[in-house]
mmCIF file with all atom_site columns, C-alpha atoms in Angstrom:
data_model
loop_
_atom_site.group_PDB
_atom_site.id
_atom_site.type_symbol
_atom_site.label_atom_id
_atom_site.label_alt_id
_atom_site.label_comp_id
_atom_site.label_asym_id
_atom_site.label_entity_id
_atom_site.label_seq_id
_atom_site.pdbx_PDB_ins_code
_atom_site.Cartn_x
_atom_site.Cartn_y
_atom_site.Cartn_z
_atom_site.occupancy
_atom_site.B_iso_or_equiv
_atom_site.pdbx_formal_charge
_atom_site.auth_seq_id
_atom_site.auth_comp_id
_atom_site.auth_asym_id
_atom_site.auth_atom_id
_atom_site.pdbx_PDB_model_num
ATOM 1   C CA . UNK A 1 1   ? 123.283 76.770  87.574  1.00 82.00 ? 196  UNK A CA 1
ATOM 2   C CA . UNK A 1 2   ? 123.966 77.740  91.172  1.00 87.00 ? 197  UNK A CA 1
ATOM 3   C CA . UNK A 1 3   ? 121.338 79.213  93.387  1.00 92.00 ? 198  UNK A CA 1
ATOM 4   C CA . UNK A 1 4   ? 121.969 80.873  96.744  1.00 95.00 ? 199  UNK A CA 1
ATOM 5   C CA . UNK A 1 5   ? 119.201 81.597  99.189  1.00 96.00 ? 200  UNK A CA 1
ATOM 6   C CA . UNK A 1 6   ? 119.746 83.807  102.241 1.00 97.00 ? 201  UNK A CA 1
ATOM 7   C CA . UNK A 1 7   ? 117.847 84.313  105.431 1.00 97.00 ? 202  UNK A CA 1
ATOM 8   C CA . UNK A 1 8   ? 116.596 86.373  107.107 1.00 97.00 ? 203  UNK A CA 1
ATOM 9   C CA . UNK A 1 9   ? 116.025 89.349  104.804 1.00 96.00 ? 204  UNK A CA 1
ATOM 10  C CA . UNK A 1 10  ? 116.091 91.775  107.759 1.00 97.00 ? 205  UNK A CA 1
ATOM 11  C CA . UNK A 1 11  ? 117.590 91.306  111.222 1.00 98.00 ? 206  UNK A CA 1
ATOM 12  C CA . UNK A 1 12  ? 117.405 93.672  114.180 1.00 98.00 ? 207  UNK A CA 1
ATOM 13  C CA . UNK A 1 13  ? 119.509 93.117  117.285 1.00 98.00 ? 208  UNK A CA 1
ATOM 14  C CA . UNK A 1 14  ? 120.470 95.068  120.281 1.00 98.00 ? 209  UNK A CA 1
ATOM 15  C CA . UNK A 1 15  ? 124.021 96.368  120.578 1.00 98.00 ? 210  UNK A CA 1
ATOM 16  C CA . UNK A 1 16  ? 126.195 93.614  122.167 1.00 98.00 ? 211  UNK A CA 1
ATOM 17  C CA . UNK A 1 17  ? 124.041 90.769  121.042 1.00 98.00 ? 212  UNK A CA 1
ATOM 18  C CA . UNK A 1 18  ? 125.030 88.181  118.398 1.00 98.00 ? 213  UNK A CA 1
ATOM 19  C CA . UNK A 1 19  ? 123.652 88.099  114.843 1.00 98.00 ? 214  UNK A CA 1
ATOM 20  C CA . UNK A 1 20  ? 123.421 85.040  112.630 1.00 98.00 ? 215  UNK A CA 1
ATOM 21  C CA . UNK A 1 21  ? 122.730 85.067  108.861 1.00 98.00 ? 216  UNK A CA 1
ATOM 22  C CA . UNK A 1 22  ? 122.274 81.793  106.997 1.00 98.00 ? 217  UNK A CA 1
ATOM 23  C CA . UNK A 1 23  ? 122.699 80.801  103.380 1.00 98.00 ? 218  UNK A CA 1
ATOM 24  C CA . UNK A 1 24  ? 122.071 77.632  101.380 1.00 98.00 ? 219  UNK A CA 1
ATOM 25  C CA . UNK A 1 25  ? 123.392 76.821  97.989  1.00 97.00 ? 220  UNK A CA 1
ATOM 26  C CA . UNK A 1 26  ? 122.331 74.333  95.421  1.00 96.00 ? 221  UNK A CA 1
ATOM 27  C CA . UNK A 1 27  ? 125.512 73.204  93.480  1.00 93.00 ? 222  UNK A CA 1
ATOM 28  C CA . UNK A 1 28  ? 127.578 70.731  95.391  1.00 93.00 ? 223  UNK A CA 1
ATOM 29  C CA . UNK A 1 29  ? 130.556 71.572  93.225  1.00 90.00 ? 224  UNK A CA 1
ATOM 30  C CA . UNK A 1 30  ? 130.743 75.103  94.785  1.00 91.00 ? 225  UNK A CA 1
ATOM 31  C CA . UNK A 1 31  ? 133.871 75.455  96.843  1.00 89.00 ? 226  UNK A CA 1
ATOM 32  C CA . UNK A 1 32  ? 134.353 79.126  97.658  1.00 89.00 ? 227  UNK A CA 1
ATOM 33  C CA . UNK A 1 33  ? 131.861 81.051  99.953  1.00 93.00 ? 228  UNK A CA 1
ATOM 34  C CA . UNK A 1 34  ? 132.514 84.708  100.654 1.00 93.00 ? 229  UNK A CA 1
ATOM 35  C CA . UNK A 1 35  ? 130.491 87.224  102.732 1.00 96.00 ? 230  UNK A CA 1
ATOM 36  C CA . UNK A 1 36  ? 130.324 90.900  101.666 1.00 96.00 ? 231  UNK A CA 1
ATOM 37  C CA . UNK A 1 37  ? 129.274 93.909  103.633 1.00 97.00 ? 232  UNK A CA 1
ATOM 38  C CA . UNK A 1 38  ? 127.710 96.909  101.863 1.00 97.00 ? 233  UNK A CA 1
ATOM 39  C CA . UNK A 1 39  ? 127.047 100.191 103.704 1.00 96.00 ? 234  UNK A CA 1
ATOM 40  C CA . UNK A 1 40  ? 124.503 102.526 102.422 1.00 93.00 ? 235  UNK A CA 1
ATOM 41  C CA . UNK A 1 41  ? 125.610 104.053 99.105  1.00 92.00 ? 236  UNK A CA 1
ATOM 42  C CA . UNK A 1 42  ? 128.892 102.245 99.152  1.00 95.00 ? 237  UNK A CA 1
ATOM 43  C CA . UNK A 1 43  ? 130.432 99.310  97.181  1.00 96.00 ? 238  UNK A CA 1
ATOM 44  C CA . UNK A 1 44  ? 130.371 95.740  98.681  1.00 95.00 ? 239  UNK A CA 1
ATOM 45  C CA . UNK A 1 45  ? 133.505 94.874  100.693 1.00 95.00 ? 240  UNK A CA 1
ATOM 46  C CA . UNK A 1 46  ? 134.674 91.442  101.538 1.00 93.00 ? 241  UNK A CA 1
ATOM 47  C CA . UNK A 1 47  ? 134.592 90.698  105.278 1.00 96.00 ? 242  UNK A CA 1
ATOM 48  C CA . UNK A 1 48  ? 135.357 86.936  105.471 1.00 95.00 ? 243  UNK A CA 1
ATOM 49  C CA . UNK A 1 49  ? 135.435 83.982  103.181 1.00 92.00 ? 244  UNK A CA 1
ATOM 50  C CA . UNK A 1 50  ? 135.746 80.177  103.422 1.00 91.00 ? 245  UNK A CA 1
ATOM 51  C CA . UNK A 1 51  ? 136.710 77.446  101.142 1.00 88.00 ? 246  UNK A CA 1
ATOM 52  C CA . UNK A 1 52  ? 135.244 73.984  101.121 1.00 86.00 ? 247  UNK A CA 1
ATOM 53  C CA . UNK A 1 53  ? 138.139 72.255  102.758 1.00 85.00 ? 248  UNK A CA 1
ATOM 54  C CA . UNK A 1 54  ? 137.530 74.226  105.914 1.00 85.00 ? 249  UNK A CA 1
ATOM 55  C CA . UNK A 1 55  ? 134.581 73.996  108.247 1.00 91.00 ? 250  UNK A CA 1
ATOM 56  C CA . UNK A 1 56  ? 134.945 77.202  110.144 1.00 95.00 ? 251  UNK A CA 1
ATOM 57  C CA . UNK A 1 57  ? 136.977 80.357  110.040 1.00 95.00 ? 252  UNK A CA 1
ATOM 58  C CA . UNK A 1 58  ? 137.164 83.233  112.540 1.00 97.00 ? 253  UNK A CA 1
ATOM 59  C CA . UNK A 1 59  ? 138.346 86.825  112.302 1.00 95.00 ? 254  UNK A CA 1
ATOM 60  C CA . UNK A 1 60  ? 137.890 88.723  115.518 1.00 96.00 ? 255  UNK A CA 1
ATOM 61  C CA . UNK A 1 61  ? 134.054 89.200  116.051 1.00 97.00 ? 256  UNK A CA 1
ATOM 62  C CA . UNK A 1 62  ? 133.135 87.589  112.792 1.00 98.00 ? 257  UNK A CA 1
ATOM 63  C CA . UNK A 1 63  ? 132.969 83.788  112.078 1.00 98.00 ? 258  UNK A CA 1
ATOM 64  C CA . UNK A 1 64  ? 131.719 81.672  109.210 1.00 98.00 ? 259  UNK A CA 1
ATOM 65  C CA . UNK A 1 65  ? 130.735 78.036  109.323 1.00 97.00 ? 260  UNK A CA 1
ATOM 66  C CA . UNK A 1 66  ? 130.190 75.740  106.424 1.00 96.00 ? 261  UNK A CA 1
ATOM 67  C CA . UNK A 1 67  ? 128.270 72.453  106.304 1.00 96.00 ? 262  UNK A CA 1
ATOM 68  C CA . UNK A 1 68  ? 129.025 70.865  102.939 1.00 94.00 ? 263  UNK A CA 1
ATOM 69  C CA . UNK A 1 69  ? 126.680 67.909  103.519 1.00 94.00 ? 264  UNK A CA 1
ATOM 70  C CA . UNK A 1 70  ? 123.673 70.138  104.107 1.00 95.00 ? 265  UNK A CA 1
ATOM 71  C CA . UNK A 1 71  ? 124.907 72.737  101.598 1.00 96.00 ? 266  UNK A CA 1
ATOM 72  C CA . UNK A 1 72  ? 124.629 75.662  103.971 1.00 96.00 ? 267  UNK A CA 1
ATOM 73  C CA . UNK A 1 73  ? 126.933 78.193  105.410 1.00 97.00 ? 268  UNK A CA 1
ATOM 74  C CA . UNK A 1 74  ? 126.382 80.854  108.115 1.00 98.00 ? 269  UNK A CA 1
ATOM 75  C CA . UNK A 1 75  ? 127.840 84.230  109.159 1.00 98.00 ? 270  UNK A CA 1
ATOM 76  C CA . UNK A 1 76  ? 128.131 84.860  112.903 1.00 98.00 ? 271  UNK A CA 1
ATOM 77  C CA . UNK A 1 77  ? 128.778 88.353  114.381 1.00 98.00 ? 272  UNK A CA 1
ATOM 78  C CA . UNK A 1 78  ? 129.346 88.586  118.048 1.00 98.00 ? 273  UNK A CA 1
ATOM 79  C CA . UNK A 1 79  ? 129.208 91.607  120.342 1.00 98.00 ? 274  UNK A CA 1
ATOM 80  C CA . UNK A 1 80  ? 127.426 93.589  117.571 1.00 98.00 ? 275  UNK A CA 1
ATOM 81  C CA . UNK A 1 81  ? 128.132 97.392  117.414 1.00 97.00 ? 276  UNK A CA 1
ATOM 82  C CA . UNK A 1 82  ? 126.158 100.088 115.599 1.00 97.00 ? 277  UNK A CA 1
ATOM 83  C CA . UNK A 1 83  ? 128.851 100.254 112.835 1.00 97.00 ? 278  UNK A CA 1
ATOM 84  C CA . UNK A 1 84  ? 127.905 96.642  111.951 1.00 98.00 ? 279  UNK A CA 1
ATOM 85  C CA . UNK A 1 85  ? 124.533 98.007  110.585 1.00 98.00 ? 280  UNK A CA 1
ATOM 86  C CA . UNK A 1 86  ? 124.686 97.267  106.857 1.00 98.00 ? 281  UNK A CA 1
ATOM 87  C CA . UNK A 1 87  ? 123.459 94.879  104.165 1.00 97.00 ? 282  UNK A CA 1
ATOM 88  C CA . UNK A 1 88  ? 125.263 91.577  104.212 1.00 98.00 ? 283  UNK A CA 1
ATOM 89  C CA . UNK A 1 89  ? 125.525 89.248  101.182 1.00 97.00 ? 284  UNK A CA 1
ATOM 90  C CA . UNK A 1 90  ? 126.611 85.730  100.992 1.00 97.00 ? 285  UNK A CA 1
ATOM 91  C CA . UNK A 1 91  ? 127.891 84.199  97.732  1.00 94.00 ? 286  UNK A CA 1
ATOM 92  C CA . UNK A 1 92  ? 129.038 80.853  96.318  1.00 93.00 ? 287  UNK A CA 1
ATOM 93  C CA . UNK A 1 93  ? 131.161 79.742  93.250  1.00 87.00 ? 288  UNK A CA 1
ATOM 94  C CA . UNK A 1 94  ? 133.342 76.975  91.994  1.00 80.00 ? 289  UNK A CA 1
ATOM 95  C CA . UNK A 1 95  ? 136.281 79.383  92.176  1.00 68.00 ? 290  UNK A CA 1
ATOM 96  C CA . UNK A 1 96  ? 138.053 81.566  89.697  1.00 60.00 ? 291  UNK A CA 1
ATOM 97  C CA . UNK A 1 97  ? 136.504 82.046  86.301  1.00 54.00 ? 292  UNK A CA 1
ATOM 98  C CA . UNK A 1 98  ? 133.223 80.658  87.553  1.00 65.00 ? 293  UNK A CA 1
ATOM 99  C CA . UNK A 1 99  ? 130.144 82.717  88.315  1.00 79.00 ? 294  UNK A CA 1
ATOM 100 C CA . UNK A 1 100 ? 130.097 84.107  91.848  1.00 87.00 ? 295  UNK A CA 1
ATOM 101 C CA . UNK A 1 101 ? 126.337 83.906  92.666  1.00 91.00 ? 296  UNK A CA 1
ATOM 102 C CA . UNK A 1 102 ? 125.024 86.129  95.447  1.00 94.00 ? 297  UNK A CA 1
ATOM 103 C CA . UNK A 1 103 ? 122.226 85.758  97.926  1.00 95.00 ? 298  UNK A CA 1
ATOM 104 C CA . UNK A 1 104 ? 119.483 88.424  98.070  1.00 95.00 ? 299  UNK A CA 1
ATOM 105 C CA . UNK A 1 105 ? 121.136 90.120  101.123 1.00 96.00 ? 300  UNK A CA 1
ATOM 106 C CA . UNK A 1 106 ? 120.270 90.656  104.729 1.00 97.00 ? 301  UNK A CA 1
ATOM 107 C CA . UNK A 1 107 ? 119.643 94.160  106.226 1.00 97.00 ? 302  UNK A CA 1
ATOM 108 C CA . UNK A 1 108 ? 121.249 94.125  109.642 1.00 98.00 ? 303  UNK A CA 1
ATOM 109 C CA . UNK A 1 109 ? 120.264 96.818  112.146 1.00 98.00 ? 304  UNK A CA 1
ATOM 110 C CA . UNK A 1 110 ? 122.079 97.119  115.413 1.00 98.00 ? 305  UNK A CA 1
ATOM 111 C CA . UNK A 1 111 ? 120.162 99.188  117.985 1.00 96.00 ? 306  UNK A CA 1
ATOM 112 C CA . UNK A 1 112 ? 122.001 101.074 120.552 1.00 93.00 ? 307  UNK A CA 1
ATOM 113 C CA . UNK B 2 1   ? 146.701 102.034 92.482  1.00 78.00 ? 1063 UNK B CA 1
ATOM 114 C CA . UNK B 2 2   ? 143.260 103.513 91.636  1.00 84.00 ? 1064 UNK B CA 1
ATOM 115 C CA . UNK B 2 3   ? 141.692 100.090 91.871  1.00 92.00 ? 1065 UNK B CA 1
ATOM 116 C CA . UNK B 2 4   ? 138.512 99.624  89.929  1.00 96.00 ? 1066 UNK B CA 1
ATOM 117 C CA . UNK B 2 5   ? 137.239 102.783 88.312  1.00 97.00 ? 1067 UNK B CA 1
ATOM 118 C CA . UNK B 2 6   ? 133.699 103.151 86.917  1.00 98.00 ? 1068 UNK B CA 1
ATOM 119 C CA . UNK B 2 7   ? 132.232 105.977 84.944  1.00 97.00 ? 1069 UNK B CA 1
ATOM 120 C CA . UNK B 2 8   ? 129.830 107.550 84.885  1.00 97.00 ? 1070 UNK B CA 1
ATOM 121 C CA . UNK B 2 9   ? 128.504 107.608 88.481  1.00 97.00 ? 1071 UNK B CA 1
ATOM 122 C CA . UNK B 2 10  ? 125.027 108.576 87.459  1.00 97.00 ? 1072 UNK B CA 1
ATOM 123 C CA . UNK B 2 11  ? 123.223 108.498 84.138  1.00 97.00 ? 1073 UNK B CA 1
ATOM 124 C CA . UNK B 2 12  ? 119.630 109.160 83.004  1.00 97.00 ? 1074 UNK B CA 1
ATOM 125 C CA . UNK B 2 13  ? 118.545 107.662 79.693  1.00 97.00 ? 1075 UNK B CA 1
ATOM 126 C CA . UNK B 2 14  ? 115.341 107.611 77.677  1.00 97.00 ? 1076 UNK B CA 1
ATOM 127 C CA . UNK B 2 15  ? 113.987 104.367 76.454  1.00 98.00 ? 1077 UNK B CA 1
ATOM 128 C CA . UNK B 2 16  ? 115.714 103.179 73.367  1.00 97.00 ? 1078 UNK B CA 1
ATOM 129 C CA . UNK B 2 17  ? 118.881 105.176 73.883  1.00 97.00 ? 1079 UNK B CA 1
ATOM 130 C CA . UNK B 2 18  ? 122.275 103.447 73.901  1.00 96.00 ? 1080 UNK B CA 1
ATOM 131 C CA . UNK B 2 19  ? 125.130 103.984 76.230  1.00 97.00 ? 1081 UNK B CA 1
ATOM 132 C CA . UNK B 2 20  ? 128.309 102.449 77.559  1.00 98.00 ? 1082 UNK B CA 1
ATOM 133 C CA . UNK B 2 21  ? 129.340 102.088 81.188  1.00 98.00 ? 1083 UNK B CA 1
ATOM 134 C CA . UNK B 2 22  ? 133.059 102.206 81.428  1.00 98.00 ? 1084 UNK B CA 1
ATOM 135 C CA . UNK B 2 23  ? 135.207 100.017 83.816  1.00 98.00 ? 1085 UNK B CA 1
ATOM 136 C CA . UNK B 2 24  ? 138.932 100.096 84.197  1.00 97.00 ? 1086 UNK B CA 1
ATOM 137 C CA . UNK B 2 25  ? 141.310 98.482  86.688  1.00 95.00 ? 1087 UNK B CA 1
ATOM 138 C CA . UNK B 2 26  ? 145.049 99.028  87.172  1.00 93.00 ? 1088 UNK B CA 1
ATOM 139 C CA . UNK B 2 27  ? 145.788 95.947  89.273  1.00 89.00 ? 1089 UNK B CA 1
ATOM 140 C CA . UNK B 2 28  ? 146.571 93.536  86.362  1.00 88.00 ? 1090 UNK B CA 1
ATOM 141 C CA . UNK B 2 29  ? 143.482 91.519  87.253  1.00 89.00 ? 1091 UNK B CA 1
ATOM 142 C CA . UNK B 2 30  ? 142.642 88.940  84.644  1.00 87.00 ? 1092 UNK B CA 1
ATOM 143 C CA . UNK B 2 31  ? 139.059 88.378  85.773  1.00 88.00 ? 1093 UNK B CA 1
ATOM 144 C CA . UNK B 2 32  ? 136.502 91.179  85.403  1.00 92.00 ? 1094 UNK B CA 1
ATOM 145 C CA . UNK B 2 33  ? 132.758 91.146  85.743  1.00 94.00 ? 1095 UNK B CA 1
ATOM 146 C CA . UNK B 2 34  ? 129.591 93.261  85.722  1.00 97.00 ? 1096 UNK B CA 1
ATOM 147 C CA . UNK B 2 35  ? 126.841 92.924  88.282  1.00 97.00 ? 1097 UNK B CA 1
ATOM 148 C CA . UNK B 2 36  ? 123.531 94.741  88.614  1.00 97.00 ? 1098 UNK B CA 1
ATOM 149 C CA . UNK B 2 37  ? 121.976 95.495  92.007  1.00 97.00 ? 1099 UNK B CA 1
ATOM 150 C CA . UNK B 2 38  ? 118.266 95.720  92.438  1.00 94.00 ? 1100 UNK B CA 1
ATOM 151 C CA . UNK B 2 39  ? 116.384 96.120  95.840  1.00 84.00 ? 1101 UNK B CA 1
ATOM 152 C CA . UNK B 2 40  ? 115.653 92.755  97.343  1.00 81.00 ? 1102 UNK B CA 1
ATOM 153 C CA . UNK B 2 41  ? 117.538 90.838  94.639  1.00 82.00 ? 1103 UNK B CA 1
ATOM 154 C CA . UNK B 2 42  ? 121.127 91.090  95.574  1.00 89.00 ? 1104 UNK B CA 1
ATOM 155 C CA . UNK B 2 43  ? 123.840 91.297  93.024  1.00 94.00 ? 1105 UNK B CA 1
ATOM 156 C CA . UNK B 2 44  ? 123.231 89.457  89.741  1.00 95.00 ? 1106 UNK B CA 1
ATOM 157 C CA . UNK B 2 45  ? 125.979 88.667  87.355  1.00 94.00 ? 1107 UNK B CA 1
ATOM 158 C CA . UNK B 2 46  ? 125.514 90.157  83.806  1.00 96.00 ? 1108 UNK B CA 1
ATOM 159 C CA . UNK B 2 47  ? 128.708 89.239  81.980  1.00 96.00 ? 1109 UNK B CA 1
ATOM 160 C CA . UNK B 2 48  ? 132.232 88.346  82.954  1.00 92.00 ? 1110 UNK B CA 1
ATOM 161 C CA . UNK B 2 49  ? 135.680 87.828  81.401  1.00 91.00 ? 1111 UNK B CA 1
ATOM 162 C CA . UNK B 2 50  ? 138.612 85.608  82.381  1.00 87.00 ? 1112 UNK B CA 1
ATOM 163 C CA . UNK B 2 51  ? 141.080 87.455  80.157  1.00 88.00 ? 1113 UNK B CA 1
ATOM 164 C CA . UNK B 2 52  ? 141.499 89.651  77.183  1.00 93.00 ? 1114 UNK B CA 1
ATOM 165 C CA . UNK B 2 53  ? 139.448 88.465  74.269  1.00 95.00 ? 1115 UNK B CA 1
ATOM 166 C CA . UNK B 2 54  ? 137.345 86.227  76.345  1.00 93.00 ? 1116 UNK B CA 1
ATOM 167 C CA . UNK B 2 55  ? 133.792 86.956  77.625  1.00 95.00 ? 1117 UNK B CA 1
ATOM 168 C CA . UNK B 2 56  ? 130.915 84.892  78.849  1.00 92.00 ? 1118 UNK B CA 1
ATOM 169 C CA . UNK B 2 57  ? 127.346 85.407  79.969  1.00 93.00 ? 1119 UNK B CA 1
ATOM 170 C CA . UNK B 2 58  ? 126.197 85.517  83.555  1.00 91.00 ? 1120 UNK B CA 1
ATOM 171 C CA . UNK B 2 59  ? 122.712 85.171  85.031  1.00 90.00 ? 1121 UNK B CA 1
ATOM 172 C CA . UNK B 2 60  ? 121.093 88.192  83.345  1.00 95.00 ? 1122 UNK B CA 1
ATOM 173 C CA . UNK B 2 61  ? 122.867 88.902  80.021  1.00 97.00 ? 1123 UNK B CA 1
ATOM 174 C CA . UNK B 2 62  ? 119.921 89.984  77.878  1.00 97.00 ? 1124 UNK B CA 1
ATOM 175 C CA . UNK B 2 63  ? 120.129 93.591  76.708  1.00 96.00 ? 1125 UNK B CA 1
ATOM 176 C CA . UNK B 2 64  ? 123.811 93.993  77.464  1.00 98.00 ? 1126 UNK B CA 1
ATOM 177 C CA . UNK B 2 65  ? 126.975 93.453  75.388  1.00 97.00 ? 1127 UNK B CA 1
ATOM 178 C CA . UNK B 2 66  ? 130.589 93.457  76.559  1.00 98.00 ? 1128 UNK B CA 1
ATOM 179 C CA . UNK B 2 67  ? 134.055 93.222  75.093  1.00 97.00 ? 1129 UNK B CA 1
ATOM 180 C CA . UNK B 2 68  ? 137.529 92.772  76.525  1.00 97.00 ? 1130 UNK B CA 1
ATOM 181 C CA . UNK B 2 69  ? 140.133 94.049  74.124  1.00 97.00 ? 1131 UNK B CA 1
ATOM 182 C CA . UNK B 2 70  ? 142.638 94.853  76.875  1.00 96.00 ? 1132 UNK B CA 1
ATOM 183 C CA . UNK B 2 71  ? 143.305 93.472  80.308  1.00 94.00 ? 1133 UNK B CA 1
ATOM 184 C CA . UNK B 2 72  ? 142.511 96.873  81.977  1.00 96.00 ? 1134 UNK B CA 1
ATOM 185 C CA . UNK B 2 73  ? 139.106 97.709  80.425  1.00 97.00 ? 1135 UNK B CA 1
ATOM 186 C CA . UNK B 2 74  ? 135.710 95.951  80.372  1.00 98.00 ? 1136 UNK B CA 1
ATOM 187 C CA . UNK B 2 75  ? 132.920 98.175  79.080  1.00 98.00 ? 1137 UNK B CA 1
ATOM 188 C CA . UNK B 2 76  ? 129.260 97.338  79.380  1.00 98.00 ? 1138 UNK B CA 1
ATOM 189 C CA . UNK B 2 77  ? 127.057 98.477  76.493  1.00 98.00 ? 1139 UNK B CA 1
ATOM 190 C CA . UNK B 2 78  ? 123.303 98.914  76.628  1.00 97.00 ? 1140 UNK B CA 1
ATOM 191 C CA . UNK B 2 79  ? 122.199 98.993  72.948  1.00 92.00 ? 1141 UNK B CA 1
ATOM 192 C CA . UNK B 2 80  ? 118.542 99.932  73.480  1.00 96.00 ? 1142 UNK B CA 1
ATOM 193 C CA . UNK B 2 81  ? 117.863 100.898 77.044  1.00 97.00 ? 1143 UNK B CA 1
ATOM 194 C CA . UNK B 2 82  ? 114.617 99.748  78.736  1.00 97.00 ? 1144 UNK B CA 1
ATOM 195 C CA . UNK B 2 83  ? 113.058 100.870 82.000  1.00 97.00 ? 1145 UNK B CA 1
ATOM 196 C CA . UNK B 2 84  ? 113.787 97.397  83.369  1.00 96.00 ? 1146 UNK B CA 1
ATOM 197 C CA . UNK B 2 85  ? 117.449 98.205  83.137  1.00 97.00 ? 1147 UNK B CA 1
ATOM 198 C CA . UNK B 2 86  ? 117.089 100.899 85.779  1.00 97.00 ? 1148 UNK B CA 1
ATOM 199 C CA . UNK B 2 87  ? 119.565 99.701  88.392  1.00 97.00 ? 1149 UNK B CA 1
ATOM 200 C CA . UNK B 2 88  ? 122.906 100.198 90.094  1.00 97.00 ? 1150 UNK B CA 1
ATOM 201 C CA . UNK B 2 89  ? 125.688 98.641  88.215  1.00 98.00 ? 1151 UNK B CA 1
ATOM 202 C CA . UNK B 2 90  ? 128.983 97.397  89.729  1.00 98.00 ? 1152 UNK B CA 1
ATOM 203 C CA . UNK B 2 91  ? 132.124 96.279  87.966  1.00 97.00 ? 1153 UNK B CA 1
ATOM 204 C CA . UNK B 2 92  ? 134.383 93.851  89.914  1.00 94.00 ? 1154 UNK B CA 1
ATOM 205 C CA . UNK B 2 93  ? 137.704 92.277  89.219  1.00 92.00 ? 1155 UNK B CA 1
ATOM 206 C CA . UNK B 2 94  ? 140.075 89.688  90.750  1.00 87.00 ? 1156 UNK B CA 1
ATOM 207 C CA . UNK B 2 95  ? 143.497 88.268  90.128  1.00 79.00 ? 1157 UNK B CA 1
ATOM 208 C CA . UNK B 2 96  ? 144.053 85.044  88.354  1.00 66.00 ? 1158 UNK B CA 1
ATOM 209 C CA . UNK B 2 97  ? 144.053 82.603  91.240  1.00 55.00 ? 1159 UNK B CA 1
ATOM 210 C CA . UNK B 2 98  ? 147.208 80.907  92.475  1.00 51.00 ? 1160 UNK B CA 1
ATOM 211 C CA . UNK B 2 99  ? 145.429 79.059  95.148  1.00 48.00 ? 1161 UNK B CA 1
ATOM 212 C CA . UNK B 2 100 ? 146.690 81.429  97.829  1.00 52.00 ? 1162 UNK B CA 1
ATOM 213 C CA . UNK B 2 101 ? 144.790 83.870  100.046 1.00 55.00 ? 1163 UNK B CA 1
ATOM 214 C CA . UNK B 2 102 ? 142.879 86.490  98.213  1.00 58.00 ? 1164 UNK B CA 1
ATOM 215 C CA . UNK B 2 103 ? 142.678 84.506  94.947  1.00 62.00 ? 1165 UNK B CA 1
ATOM 216 C CA . UNK B 2 104 ? 139.002 84.999  94.525  1.00 72.00 ? 1166 UNK B CA 1
ATOM 217 C CA . UNK B 2 105 ? 138.396 88.315  96.367  1.00 81.00 ? 1167 UNK B CA 1
ATOM 218 C CA . UNK B 2 106 ? 136.403 90.617  94.163  1.00 87.00 ? 1168 UNK B CA 1
ATOM 219 C CA . UNK B 2 107 ? 137.334 94.305  94.138  1.00 90.00 ? 1169 UNK B CA 1
ATOM 220 C CA . UNK B 2 108 ? 134.372 96.314  93.330  1.00 94.00 ? 1170 UNK B CA 1
ATOM 221 C CA . UNK B 2 109 ? 134.087 99.690  91.647  1.00 97.00 ? 1171 UNK B CA 1
ATOM 222 C CA . UNK B 2 110 ? 132.080 102.473 93.251  1.00 97.00 ? 1172 UNK B CA 1
ATOM 223 C CA . UNK B 2 111 ? 129.013 101.738 91.148  1.00 97.00 ? 1173 UNK B CA 1
ATOM 224 C CA . UNK B 2 112 ? 127.025 103.456 88.340  1.00 97.00 ? 1174 UNK B CA 1
ATOM 225 C CA . UNK B 2 113 ? 123.435 104.407 89.023  1.00 97.00 ? 1175 UNK B CA 1
ATOM 226 C CA . UNK B 2 114 ? 121.414 104.219 85.787  1.00 97.00 ? 1176 UNK B CA 1
ATOM 227 C CA . UNK B 2 115 ? 117.878 105.393 85.399  1.00 97.00 ? 1177 UNK B CA 1
ATOM 228 C CA . UNK B 2 116 ? 115.880 104.642 82.156  1.00 97.00 ? 1178 UNK B CA 1
ATOM 229 C CA . UNK B 2 117 ? 112.783 106.696 81.613  1.00 97.00 ? 1179 UNK B CA 1
#
């Protein structure tokens, strides 16, 4: 089955700096790659997703890139702010009805 | 819409006891799933369902049962609780995909924190 590895497990950055979180997946048939943000004590919330027919997607300060050949995808957050501090999860699946498998998560701390 | 509703929010059980975590959604989502979240291990899929009457196993199904008699409800049953089942449980659902935006976006419930002594 699918296996998703996520790095780093913790990341500390200064406010205003960029943060990058990387994930690799094992199943070349996977075609949907979402990123979820989870604040302390809250439920995970989708922040951005990408499908296998797209190499990059941006939404304001957040971007995701996908390299299908290497089977890895990355989350980029620019101009980080203290409210970006949270746990971020990547995930992969073959789409609806197929198991969405999550990475172990990255704790992002933005220091002001 | 209330979205995805989970009950209870907190529960303490003794080893060997049984209980059911309830999950209901009012968004007419066909796909529903249960995840458990443990420190350093992310979210692991327990069971999922693509529609009423259809269920399937995820990554960590042992010790858990599910059923899907209606589109709205997807309860998770622990028949004989073990300390290893101490975790935070999340129910999540999504619409049947049409290929458009949001087709796979999971809507999560608020979570149920279970402690097994």
